[in-house]
Amino acid sequence: MWQLIFKIKTMSKRIAIIGGGNLGSAIADGLIQSEFSRPVELTVTRRNPSSLSRFAEQGCMIHSDNKRAVKESDIIILAVKPYNFADIIREIKVVFNPKKHVVVSVITGVWIEQLQEAIGKPVPVIRAMPNTAIAIQQSMTCLAHSGASVSQLNYIQQLFDQLGKTVMIDEKLMDAATILGACGTAYAMRYIRANIQGGIEIGFDAATASLIAAQTVKGAAELLLQKGTHPEQEIDKVTTPKGCTIAGLNEMEHQGFSSSLIRGIITSYKKIAKD
Ligand SMILES: NC(=O)c1ccc[n+]([C@@H]2O[C@H](COP(=O)([O-])OP(=O)(O)OC[C@H]3O[C@@H](n4cnc5c(N)ncnc54)[C@H](OP(=O)(O)O)[C@@H]3O)[C@@H](O)[C@H]2O)c1
């Protein structure tokens, strides 16, 4: 019953995704697949909308008229590159209505204050940092806000909850969230790729090695998420004294495994903070 009420409520909000690229399309996919939005309630724009035809086939509006998309929607998700942000806001700010619109920005490195200044109206702004797993509703999305009411905030959190897990953070941690949550997907992929390379060397074909590596990492992550344990508690369960696991783990550490990951994260963070 609650789910039905929730779905009826969500049906009344129209969502415009300005910038249907990798992330914008992934959000649209997730919203449709999770049934948070009906395709008819969703507009996706880009300058070259022909590459969005799969959304049109499902019933979404696709075009390149950003002003029209804003006018016809309640929630405006900005998913353009940082260098496109100023031009887009200049184009659409005239049609923003603070009583109607909520702006959600996934644009990396653009602060809420910058957005509000550029818009020049007291429109509530929520900054979101999801990752590409949003396409399969498995994102980790960090959210920060300014000027949003509790109900607006709840709505946006519910929107992203359909697409994975969410956490509210202070905006000053948004760069750190970008590194750990969004760049983190790339770090995890490299870890899995290395496992595949190792797996092939010890006898598996590439496809079997990929399956074993990816499912093992997924299972390890689920152990932590579902049981709330610390990684070392789970490692203790796998390491037999004098066994092969601890021998391999210690060799990895001698080669700088944890240290290289931490240094990589800090290098990424310094880069984002500098740029
Ligand atoms: N990918 C990630 O994992 C991730 C995670 C978190 C945050 N972000 C942030 O999300 C944003 C989008 O990233 P992305 O990887 O999705 O980039 P992307 O694939 O380049 O997508 C940006 C889209 O914006 C469209 N665009 C540019 N100017 C436009 C305009 N005037 N009107 C409408 N659409 C316009 C582009 O399409 P046309 O050229 O056809 O207009 C393009 O499809 C970036 O700010 C990024 O930092 C990305």
XYZ file of C-alpha atoms in Angstrom, residues 4-247:
244
model
C 1.486 2.404 -4.192
C 1.020 5.766 -2.416
C 4.714 6.528 -2.961
C 4.466 5.703 -6.670
C 1.313 7.818 -7.115
C 3.103 10.707 -5.378
C 6.190 10.366 -7.541
C 4.081 10.297 -10.685
C 3.127 13.930 -10.175
C 6.731 15.219 -10.393
C 8.169 15.846 -13.814
C 11.919 15.523 -14.085
C 14.187 17.175 -16.661
C 17.713 15.923 -17.131
C 19.745 18.663 -18.785
C 22.695 16.887 -20.406
C 21.890 13.319 -21.424
C 25.479 12.088 -21.584
C 26.997 9.197 -19.619
C 25.670 10.194 -16.226
C 22.447 11.893 -17.368
C 21.484 8.829 -19.407
C 22.425 6.523 -16.544
C 20.127 8.503 -14.227
C 17.310 8.311 -16.782
C 17.858 4.545 -17.146
C 17.783 4.096 -13.390
C 14.645 6.199 -12.904
C 12.807 4.240 -15.596
C 14.028 0.801 -14.498
C 13.227 1.438 -10.836
C 9.812 2.796 -11.900
C 10.395 5.928 -9.840
C 9.438 7.878 -12.944
C 7.180 6.985 -15.785
C 8.943 7.714 -19.089
C 6.285 10.331 -19.964
C 7.335 12.311 -16.868
C 10.943 12.406 -17.973
C 12.650 14.841 -20.342
C 16.257 14.395 -21.390
C 18.070 17.096 -23.351
C 21.347 17.414 -25.194
C 22.448 19.463 -28.178
C 22.483 16.348 -30.314
C 19.386 14.488 -29.071
C 19.434 11.842 -31.837
C 21.712 9.727 -29.656
C 18.915 9.637 -27.048
C 16.465 7.848 -29.321
C 16.242 4.821 -27.013
C 14.603 7.099 -24.401
C 12.169 8.455 -26.983
C 11.273 4.874 -27.886
C 10.338 4.297 -24.229
C 8.117 7.394 -24.142
C 10.443 10.075 -22.708
C 10.644 13.554 -24.200
C 14.009 14.118 -25.848
C 15.074 17.385 -27.435
C 17.603 20.199 -27.198
C 15.322 22.957 -25.876
C 16.568 23.364 -22.301
C 14.189 26.239 -21.497
C 11.180 24.231 -22.526
C 12.438 21.245 -20.501
C 12.738 23.428 -17.378
C 9.348 25.080 -17.907
C 7.636 21.699 -18.258
C 9.324 20.073 -15.246
C 9.507 20.325 -11.443
C 12.886 18.746 -10.752
C 15.799 19.922 -12.890
C 18.819 17.637 -12.885
C 21.903 19.364 -14.296
C 24.252 16.720 -15.743
C 26.521 18.716 -18.052
C 30.287 19.079 -17.907
C 31.596 21.792 -15.566
C 32.725 23.914 -18.536
C 29.156 23.953 -19.925
C 27.547 24.983 -16.650
C 27.750 28.793 -16.997
C 26.280 28.814 -20.531
C 23.453 26.464 -19.566
C 22.460 28.502 -16.509
C 22.583 31.729 -18.555
C 20.228 30.059 -21.017
C 17.678 28.664 -18.558
C 17.767 30.963 -15.523
C 14.997 33.179 -16.875
C 12.473 30.326 -16.667
C 13.360 29.186 -13.140
C 10.502 29.536 -10.689
C 11.610 29.272 -7.031
C 8.090 28.234 -5.982
C 8.062 25.314 -8.396
C 11.568 24.149 -9.205
C 14.184 22.195 -7.329
C 17.617 22.064 -8.943
C 19.747 18.963 -8.533
C 23.297 19.322 -9.775
C 25.629 16.406 -10.387
C 28.235 18.712 -11.941
C 31.602 17.990 -10.399
C 33.331 20.901 -8.681
C 30.506 23.433 -9.004
C 29.478 24.592 -5.538
C 25.899 25.275 -4.465
C 26.728 28.944 -3.848
C 28.082 29.279 -7.417
C 24.903 27.720 -8.790
C 22.628 29.934 -6.719
C 24.610 33.030 -7.692
C 24.459 32.092 -11.370
C 20.715 31.387 -11.207
C 20.120 34.635 -9.325
C 16.884 33.397 -7.758
C 16.255 31.594 -4.449
C 15.761 28.205 -6.085
C 16.524 25.285 -3.756
C 19.694 23.527 -4.877
C 20.759 20.009 -4.024
C 24.166 18.793 -5.061
C 24.463 15.096 -5.768
C 27.527 13.005 -6.396
C 26.455 9.613 -7.748
C 28.551 7.102 -9.670
C 28.026 5.244 -12.923
C 26.477 2.218 -11.171
C 23.378 4.416 -11.058
C 22.496 2.804 -14.427
C 21.839 -0.475 -12.593
C 20.430 1.176 -9.452
C 23.596 0.443 -7.450
C 25.049 3.933 -7.096
C 26.550 5.422 -3.983
C 25.208 8.957 -4.020
C 26.381 11.673 -1.629
C 23.965 14.611 -1.247
C 24.371 18.146 0.099
C 21.858 20.975 -0.053
C 21.016 24.605 0.478
C 17.566 26.156 0.699
C 15.620 22.925 0.227
C 12.651 22.141 2.470
C 12.513 18.856 4.372
C 9.937 17.491 1.927
C 11.995 18.529 -1.121
C 15.057 16.978 0.435
C 13.182 13.773 1.268
C 11.884 13.583 -2.281
C 15.337 13.930 -3.810
C 16.805 11.453 -1.331
C 14.005 9.009 -2.199
C 14.755 9.576 -5.884
C 18.410 8.640 -5.420
C 17.502 5.844 -2.950
C 15.819 4.128 -5.908
C 19.165 4.246 -7.654
C 21.376 2.777 -4.937
C 22.406 4.046 -1.524
C 22.502 7.670 -0.375
C 24.135 9.642 2.379
C 23.691 13.316 3.308
C 27.012 15.064 3.782
C 28.297 18.545 4.453
C 29.057 20.200 1.119
C 32.670 20.784 2.153
C 33.135 16.989 1.830
C 31.858 16.926 -1.765
C 35.336 16.756 -3.322
C 36.207 13.867 -1.022
C 32.900 12.205 -1.934
C 33.762 12.588 -5.614
C 37.053 10.781 -5.116
C 35.836 7.961 -2.870
C 32.419 7.423 -4.444
C 32.700 8.359 -8.125
C 36.401 7.823 -8.906
C 36.109 4.808 -6.596
C 34.358 2.899 -9.375
C 37.486 3.213 -11.513
C 39.741 2.145 -8.639
C 37.561 -0.927 -8.040
C 37.645 -1.777 -11.754
C 41.455 -1.719 -11.762
C 41.482 -3.992 -8.705
C 39.141 -6.419 -10.466
C 41.152 -6.223 -13.678
C 44.320 -7.123 -11.791
C 42.508 -10.126 -10.291
C 41.477 -11.207 -13.792
C 45.068 -10.903 -15.019
C 46.270 -12.973 -12.065
C 43.437 -15.461 -12.553
C 44.417 -16.056 -16.165
C 48.039 -16.639 -15.155
C 46.949 -19.328 -12.672
C 44.843 -21.178 -15.220
C 41.438 -19.618 -15.979
C 40.213 -18.376 -19.320
C 39.421 -14.652 -19.371
C 35.631 -15.028 -19.160
C 35.744 -17.394 -16.185
C 38.379 -15.264 -14.432
C 36.184 -12.148 -14.963
C 33.120 -13.854 -13.501
C 34.997 -15.172 -10.457
C 36.765 -11.852 -9.827
C 33.661 -9.643 -10.191
C 31.293 -11.872 -8.182
C 33.917 -12.328 -5.428
C 34.341 -8.563 -5.080
C 30.557 -8.094 -5.105
C 30.178 -10.763 -2.381
C 32.941 -9.177 -0.288
C 31.256 -5.776 -0.503
C 27.864 -7.273 0.377
C 29.390 -8.939 3.481
C 30.406 -5.500 4.757
C 27.164 -3.768 3.744
C 24.830 -6.430 5.093
C 26.713 -7.423 8.248
C 28.266 -4.067 9.092
C 31.582 -5.746 9.837
C 35.072 -4.284 9.436
C 37.131 -5.656 6.516
C 39.736 -7.111 8.893
C 37.053 -9.209 10.656
C 36.163 -10.759 7.302
C 39.850 -11.191 6.412
C 40.412 -13.065 9.688
C 37.824 -15.618 8.562
C 39.757 -16.340 5.362
C 43.307 -16.422 6.690
C 44.479 -19.808 8.005
C 47.730 -19.667 10.007
C 50.637 -20.369 7.653
C 48.068 -20.496 4.836
C 48.042 -19.260 1.270
C 45.758 -16.228 1.861
C 47.937 -14.543 4.464
C 51.071 -15.323 2.447
